[in-house]
Structure formats: structure tokens, C-alpha cells
Amino acid sequence: MKNKTHSGTKKRIKVSGTGKLLREKAGKRHLLEKKSSEKTRRLSGQTTIAAQDDRRIRKMLGI
């Protein structure tokens, strides 16, 4: 029987052209007034997921 893709994971994780798993950085949704511009710039963009999580997340995505 086929496994279903994890709905929450597919909304949060993107697969790059080379096959890396990308995610948005946490901490840039609210309460931004008190955070420095330097911090908010650092939190922008995407980053690869941790190596420890790679296998588990690929399984959740059905890759």
C-alpha cells in the first residue's frame, strides 16, 4: 500500500533542483519591532534542513 505525503511537511519543505531540502528560517513572523534589522535580515531567505532530519523528512514527503 502506498504511503500518504505528510500535509504539513509538503507545505513547509521545498526540494531544490539538485535534490536538497529547503526550509524558511523561523522567527520572522511577528514581534519584529523589537528585533534588530541585522537579525531580521539574517532570518530572511531559505536554508537547507539539518542532516539529522533529512532521512525522516524525505520519508514524510515520499521521496
PDB file of N, CA and C in Angstrom:
ATOM      1  N   MET A   1       0.835  -1.189   0.000  1.00  0.00           N
ATOM      2  CA  MET A   1       0.000   0.000   0.000  1.00  0.00           C
ATOM      3  C   MET A   1       0.881   1.254   0.000  1.00  0.00           C
ATOM      4  N   LYS A   2       0.451   2.248  -0.748  1.00  0.00           N
ATOM      5  CA  LYS A   2       1.208   3.499  -0.816  1.00  0.00           C
ATOM      6  C   LYS A   2       1.050   4.296   0.470  1.00  0.00           C
ATOM      7  N   ASN A   3       2.091   5.050   0.811  1.00  0.00           N
ATOM      8  CA  ASN A   3       2.020   5.945   1.969  1.00  0.00           C
ATOM      9  C   ASN A   3       1.587   7.326   1.515  1.00  0.00           C
ATOM     10  N   LYS A   4       0.851   8.012   2.364  1.00  0.00           N
ATOM     11  CA  LYS A   4       0.410   9.368   2.040  1.00  0.00           C
ATOM     12  C   LYS A   4       1.501  10.369   2.407  1.00  0.00           C
ATOM     13  N   THR A   5       1.602  11.420   1.604  1.00  0.00           N
ATOM     14  CA  THR A   5       2.531  12.510   1.878  1.00  0.00           C
ATOM     15  C   THR A   5       2.029  13.272   3.092  1.00  0.00           C
ATOM     16  N   HIS A   6       2.943  13.668   3.980  1.00  0.00           N
ATOM     17  CA  HIS A   6       2.577  14.434   5.169  1.00  0.00           C
ATOM     18  C   HIS A   6       2.209  15.850   4.748  1.00  0.00           C
ATOM     19  N   SER A   7       0.961  16.253   4.988  1.00  0.00           N
ATOM     20  CA  SER A   7       0.432  17.532   4.501  1.00  0.00           C
ATOM     21  C   SER A   7       1.202  18.733   5.032  1.00  0.00           C
ATOM     22  N   GLY A   8       1.541  18.728   6.327  1.00  0.00           N
ATOM     23  CA  GLY A   8       2.259  19.847   6.930  1.00  0.00           C
ATOM     24  C   GLY A   8       3.663  19.988   6.374  1.00  0.00           C
ATOM     25  N   THR A   9       4.302  18.853   6.110  1.00  0.00           N
ATOM     26  CA  THR A   9       5.671  18.874   5.596  1.00  0.00           C
ATOM     27  C   THR A   9       5.710  19.397   4.169  1.00  0.00           C
ATOM     28  N   LYS A  10       4.769  18.981   3.346  1.00  0.00           N
ATOM     29  CA  LYS A  10       4.798  19.405   1.936  1.00  0.00           C
ATOM     30  C   LYS A  10       4.564  20.901   1.791  1.00  0.00           C
ATOM     31  N   LYS A  11       3.902  21.519   2.788  1.00  0.00           N
ATOM     32  CA  LYS A  11       3.676  22.967   2.757  1.00  0.00           C
ATOM     33  C   LYS A  11       4.916  23.742   3.192  1.00  0.00           C
ATOM     34  N   ARG A  12       5.787  23.102   3.976  1.00  0.00           N
ATOM     35  CA  ARG A  12       6.913  23.805   4.588  1.00  0.00           C
ATOM     36  C   ARG A  12       8.263  23.543   3.936  1.00  0.00           C
ATOM     37  N   ILE A  13       8.405  22.408   3.274  1.00  0.00           N
ATOM     38  CA  ILE A  13       9.695  21.998   2.718  1.00  0.00           C
ATOM     39  C   ILE A  13       9.619  21.997   1.197  1.00  0.00           C
ATOM     40  N   LYS A  14      10.674  22.545   0.573  1.00  0.00           N
ATOM     41  CA  LYS A  14      10.760  22.596  -0.884  1.00  0.00           C
ATOM     42  C   LYS A  14      11.999  21.820  -1.306  1.00  0.00           C
ATOM     43  N   VAL A  15      11.910  21.084  -2.411  1.00  0.00           N
ATOM     44  CA  VAL A  15      13.061  20.345  -2.912  1.00  0.00           C
ATOM     45  C   VAL A  15      13.721  21.177  -4.001  1.00  0.00           C
ATOM     46  N   SER A  16      15.031  21.405  -3.866  1.00  0.00           N
ATOM     47  CA  SER A  16      15.762  22.206  -4.855  1.00  0.00           C
ATOM     48  C   SER A  16      16.024  21.369  -6.104  1.00  0.00           C
ATOM     49  N   GLY A  17      16.549  22.010  -7.123  1.00  0.00           N
ATOM     50  CA  GLY A  17      16.864  21.317  -8.380  1.00  0.00           C
ATOM     51  C   GLY A  17      17.899  20.227  -8.207  1.00  0.00           C
ATOM     52  N   THR A  18      18.808  20.431  -7.264  1.00  0.00           N
ATOM     53  CA  THR A  18      19.851  19.425  -7.018  1.00  0.00           C
ATOM     54  C   THR A  18      19.423  18.369  -6.001  1.00  0.00           C
ATOM     55  N   GLY A  19      18.195  18.497  -5.466  1.00  0.00           N
ATOM     56  CA  GLY A  19      17.668  17.489  -4.546  1.00  0.00           C
ATOM     57  C   GLY A  19      17.815  17.810  -3.078  1.00  0.00           C
ATOM     58  N   LYS A  20      18.319  19.009  -2.757  1.00  0.00           N
ATOM     59  CA  LYS A  20      18.423  19.402  -1.347  1.00  0.00           C
ATOM     60  C   LYS A  20      17.051  19.817  -0.843  1.00  0.00           C
ATOM     61  N   LEU A  21      16.833  19.651   0.474  1.00  0.00           N
ATOM     62  CA  LEU A  21      15.574  20.063   1.088  1.00  0.00           C
ATOM     63  C   LEU A  21      15.745  21.452   1.695  1.00  0.00           C
ATOM     64  N   LEU A  22      14.883  22.382   1.313  1.00  0.00           N
ATOM     65  CA  LEU A  22      14.982  23.761   1.768  1.00  0.00           C
ATOM     66  C   LEU A  22      13.807  24.119   2.657  1.00  0.00           C
ATOM     67  N   ARG A  23      14.056  24.989   3.642  1.00  0.00           N
ATOM     68  CA  ARG A  23      13.016  25.461   4.543  1.00  0.00           C
ATOM     69  C   ARG A  23      13.241  26.936   4.822  1.00  0.00           C
ATOM     70  N   GLU A  24      12.180  27.616   5.277  1.00  0.00           N
ATOM     71  CA  GLU A  24      12.286  29.011   5.704  1.00  0.00           C
ATOM     72  C   GLU A  24      12.847  29.034   7.122  1.00  0.00           C
ATOM     73  N   LYS A  25      13.541  30.102   7.476  1.00  0.00           N
ATOM     74  CA  LYS A  25      14.060  30.237   8.836  1.00  0.00           C
ATOM     75  C   LYS A  25      12.945  30.715   9.769  1.00  0.00           C
ATOM     76  N   ALA A  26      12.988  30.253  11.004  1.00  0.00           N
ATOM     77  CA  ALA A  26      11.969  30.610  11.992  1.00  0.00           C
ATOM     78  C   ALA A  26      12.269  31.974  12.606  1.00  0.00           C
ATOM     79  N   GLY A  27      11.256  32.629  13.149  1.00  0.00           N
ATOM     80  CA  GLY A  27      11.456  33.850  13.917  1.00  0.00           C
ATOM     81  C   GLY A  27      11.229  35.137  13.155  1.00  0.00           C
ATOM     82  N   LYS A  28      10.560  35.071  11.996  1.00  0.00           N
ATOM     83  CA  LYS A  28      10.349  36.306  11.238  1.00  0.00           C
ATOM     84  C   LYS A  28       8.866  36.508  10.919  1.00  0.00           C
ATOM     85  N   ARG A  29       8.001  36.076  11.818  1.00  0.00           N
ATOM     86  CA  ARG A  29       6.562  36.193  11.598  1.00  0.00           C
ATOM     87  C   ARG A  29       5.944  37.380  12.332  1.00  0.00           C
ATOM     88  N   HIS A  30       6.342  37.578  13.577  1.00  0.00           N
ATOM     89  CA  HIS A  30       5.732  38.639  14.385  1.00  0.00           C
ATOM     90  C   HIS A  30       6.735  39.143  15.406  1.00  0.00           C
ATOM     91  N   LEU A  31       6.346  40.184  16.137  1.00  0.00           N
ATOM     92  CA  LEU A  31       7.203  40.846  17.126  1.00  0.00           C
ATOM     93  C   LEU A  31       8.507  41.339  16.489  1.00  0.00           C
ATOM     94  N   LEU A  32       8.388  41.875  15.270  1.00  0.00           N
ATOM     95  CA  LEU A  32       9.585  42.283  14.530  1.00  0.00           C
ATOM     96  C   LEU A  32      10.111  43.645  14.968  1.00  0.00           C
ATOM     97  N   GLU A  33       9.271  44.436  15.645  1.00  0.00           N
ATOM     98  CA  GLU A  33       9.694  45.777  16.069  1.00  0.00           C
ATOM     99  C   GLU A  33      10.901  45.720  16.998  1.00  0.00           C
ATOM    100  N   LYS A  34      10.888  44.757  17.891  1.00  0.00           N
ATOM    101  CA  LYS A  34      11.965  44.677  18.883  1.00  0.00           C
ATOM    102  C   LYS A  34      13.206  43.970  18.355  1.00  0.00           C
ATOM    103  N   LYS A  35      13.096  43.297  17.223  1.00  0.00           N
ATOM    104  CA  LYS A  35      14.250  42.615  16.654  1.00  0.00           C
ATOM    105  C   LYS A  35      15.035  43.585  15.777  1.00  0.00           C
ATOM    106  N   SER A  36      16.344  43.489  15.853  1.00  0.00           N
ATOM    107  CA  SER A  36      17.185  44.422  15.089  1.00  0.00           C
ATOM    108  C   SER A  36      17.094  44.099  13.596  1.00  0.00           C
ATOM    109  N   SER A  37      17.375  45.110  12.784  1.00  0.00           N
ATOM    110  CA  SER A  37      17.362  44.940  11.331  1.00  0.00           C
ATOM    111  C   SER A  37      18.362  43.872  10.912  1.00  0.00           C
ATOM    112  N   GLU A  38      19.476  43.844  11.628  1.00  0.00           N
ATOM    113  CA  GLU A  38      20.508  42.849  11.339  1.00  0.00           C
ATOM    114  C   GLU A  38      19.955  41.436  11.521  1.00  0.00           C
ATOM    115  N   LYS A  39      19.217  41.254  12.592  1.00  0.00           N
ATOM    116  CA  LYS A  39      18.642  39.937  12.898  1.00  0.00           C
ATOM    117  C   LYS A  39      17.592  39.541  11.856  1.00  0.00           C
ATOM    118  N   THR A  40      16.700  40.483  11.506  1.00  0.00           N
ATOM    119  CA  THR A  40      15.643  40.168  10.544  1.00  0.00           C
ATOM    120  C   THR A  40      16.225  39.888   9.161  1.00  0.00           C
ATOM    121  N   ARG A  41      17.284  40.573   8.785  1.00  0.00           N
ATOM    122  CA  ARG A  41      17.952  40.278   7.507  1.00  0.00           C
ATOM    123  C   ARG A  41      18.566  38.885   7.531  1.00  0.00           C
ATOM    124  N   ARG A  42      19.149  38.542   8.663  1.00  0.00           N
ATOM    125  CA  ARG A  42      19.776  37.222   8.804  1.00  0.00           C
ATOM    126  C   ARG A  42      18.741  36.094   8.735  1.00  0.00           C
ATOM    127  N   LEU A  43      17.530  36.395   9.183  1.00  0.00           N
ATOM    128  CA  LEU A  43      16.470  35.385   9.191  1.00  0.00           C
ATOM    129  C   LEU A  43      15.763  35.247   7.849  1.00  0.00           C
ATOM    130  N   SER A  44      16.040  36.149   6.911  1.00  0.00           N
ATOM    131  CA  SER A  44      15.358  36.074   5.620  1.00  0.00           C
ATOM    132  C   SER A  44      15.980  34.989   4.753  1.00  0.00           C
ATOM    133  N   GLY A  45      15.246  34.578   3.745  1.00  0.00           N
ATOM    134  CA  GLY A  45      15.745  33.572   2.808  1.00  0.00           C
ATOM    135  C   GLY A  45      15.534  32.160   3.297  1.00  0.00           C
ATOM    136  N   GLN A  46      16.063  31.225   2.530  1.00  0.00           N
ATOM    137  CA  GLN A  46      15.892  29.815   2.846  1.00  0.00           C
ATOM    138  C   GLN A  46      17.209  29.189   3.258  1.00  0.00           C
ATOM    139  N   THR A  47      17.108  28.064   3.940  1.00  0.00           N
ATOM    140  CA  THR A  47      18.291  27.312   4.357  1.00  0.00           C
ATOM    141  C   THR A  47      18.003  25.830   4.179  1.00  0.00           C
ATOM    142  N   THR A  48      19.044  25.034   4.116  1.00  0.00           N
ATOM    143  CA  THR A  48      18.849  23.588   3.986  1.00  0.00           C
ATOM    144  C   THR A  48      18.484  23.009   5.346  1.00  0.00           C
ATOM    145  N   ILE A  49      17.787  21.900   5.325  1.00  0.00           N
ATOM    146  CA  ILE A  49      17.411  21.279   6.598  1.00  0.00           C
ATOM    147  C   ILE A  49      18.620  20.546   7.185  1.00  0.00           C
ATOM    148  N   ALA A  50      18.582  20.277   8.472  1.00  0.00           N
ATOM    149  CA  ALA A  50      19.679  19.617   9.172  1.00  0.00           C
ATOM    150  C   ALA A  50      19.854  18.190   8.648  1.00  0.00           C
ATOM    151  N   ALA A  51      21.084  17.752   8.588  1.00  0.00           N
ATOM    152  CA  ALA A  51      21.409  16.418   8.079  1.00  0.00           C
ATOM    153  C   ALA A  51      20.706  15.315   8.874  1.00  0.00           C
ATOM    154  N   GLN A  52      20.536  15.547  10.186  1.00  0.00           N
ATOM    155  CA  GLN A  52      19.891  14.540  11.041  1.00  0.00           C
ATOM    156  C   GLN A  52      18.423  14.328  10.661  1.00  0.00           C
ATOM    157  N   ASP A  53      17.784  15.381  10.124  1.00  0.00           N
ATOM    158  CA  ASP A  53      16.356  15.308   9.793  1.00  0.00           C
ATOM    159  C   ASP A  53      16.102  14.854   8.364  1.00  0.00           C
ATOM    160  N   ASP A  54      17.138  14.825   7.548  1.00  0.00           N
ATOM    161  CA  ASP A  54      16.988  14.598   6.107  1.00  0.00           C
ATOM    162  C   ASP A  54      16.216  13.322   5.781  1.00  0.00           C
ATOM    163  N   ARG A  55      16.640  12.205   6.352  1.00  0.00           N
ATOM    164  CA  ARG A  55      16.036  10.910   6.028  1.00  0.00           C
ATOM    165  C   ARG A  55      14.560  10.863   6.428  1.00  0.00           C
ATOM    166  N   ARG A  56      14.279  11.375   7.621  1.00  0.00           N
ATOM    167  CA  ARG A  56      12.905  11.362   8.137  1.00  0.00           C
ATOM    168  C   ARG A  56      11.976  12.233   7.282  1.00  0.00           C
ATOM    169  N   ILE A  57      12.446  13.416   6.903  1.00  0.00           N
ATOM    170  CA  ILE A  57      11.613  14.333   6.131  1.00  0.00           C
ATOM    171  C   ILE A  57      11.396  13.815   4.712  1.00  0.00           C
ATOM    172  N   ARG A  58      12.417  13.217   4.132  1.00  0.00           N
ATOM    173  CA  ARG A  58      12.249  12.611   2.798  1.00  0.00           C
ATOM    174  C   ARG A  58      11.181  11.514   2.835  1.00  0.00           C
ATOM    175  N   LYS A  59      11.159  10.766   3.920  1.00  0.00           N
ATOM    176  CA  LYS A  59      10.167   9.709   4.096  1.00  0.00           C
ATOM    177  C   LYS A  59       8.766  10.320   4.203  1.00  0.00           C
ATOM    178  N   MET A  60       8.656  11.440   4.919  1.00  0.00           N
ATOM    179  CA  MET A  60       7.373  12.117   5.075  1.00  0.00           C
ATOM    180  C   MET A  60       6.876  12.684   3.746  1.00  0.00           C
ATOM    181  N   LEU A  61       7.810  13.108   2.889  1.00  0.00           N
ATOM    182  CA  LEU A  61       7.453  13.642   1.572  1.00  0.00           C
ATOM    183  C   LEU A  61       7.257  12.553   0.523  1.00  0.00           C
ATOM    184  N   GLY A  62       7.673  11.334   0.855  1.00  0.00           N
ATOM    185  CA  GLY A  62       7.539  10.239  -0.086  1.00  0.00           C
ATOM    186  C   GLY A  62       8.589  10.278  -1.185  1.00  0.00           C
ATOM    187  N   ILE A  63       9.764  10.823  -0.874  1.00  0.00           N
ATOM    188  CA  ILE A  63      10.854  10.928  -1.861  1.00  0.00           C
ATOM    189  C   ILE A  63      11.752   9.711  -1.731  1.00  0.00           C
TER     190      ILE A  63
END
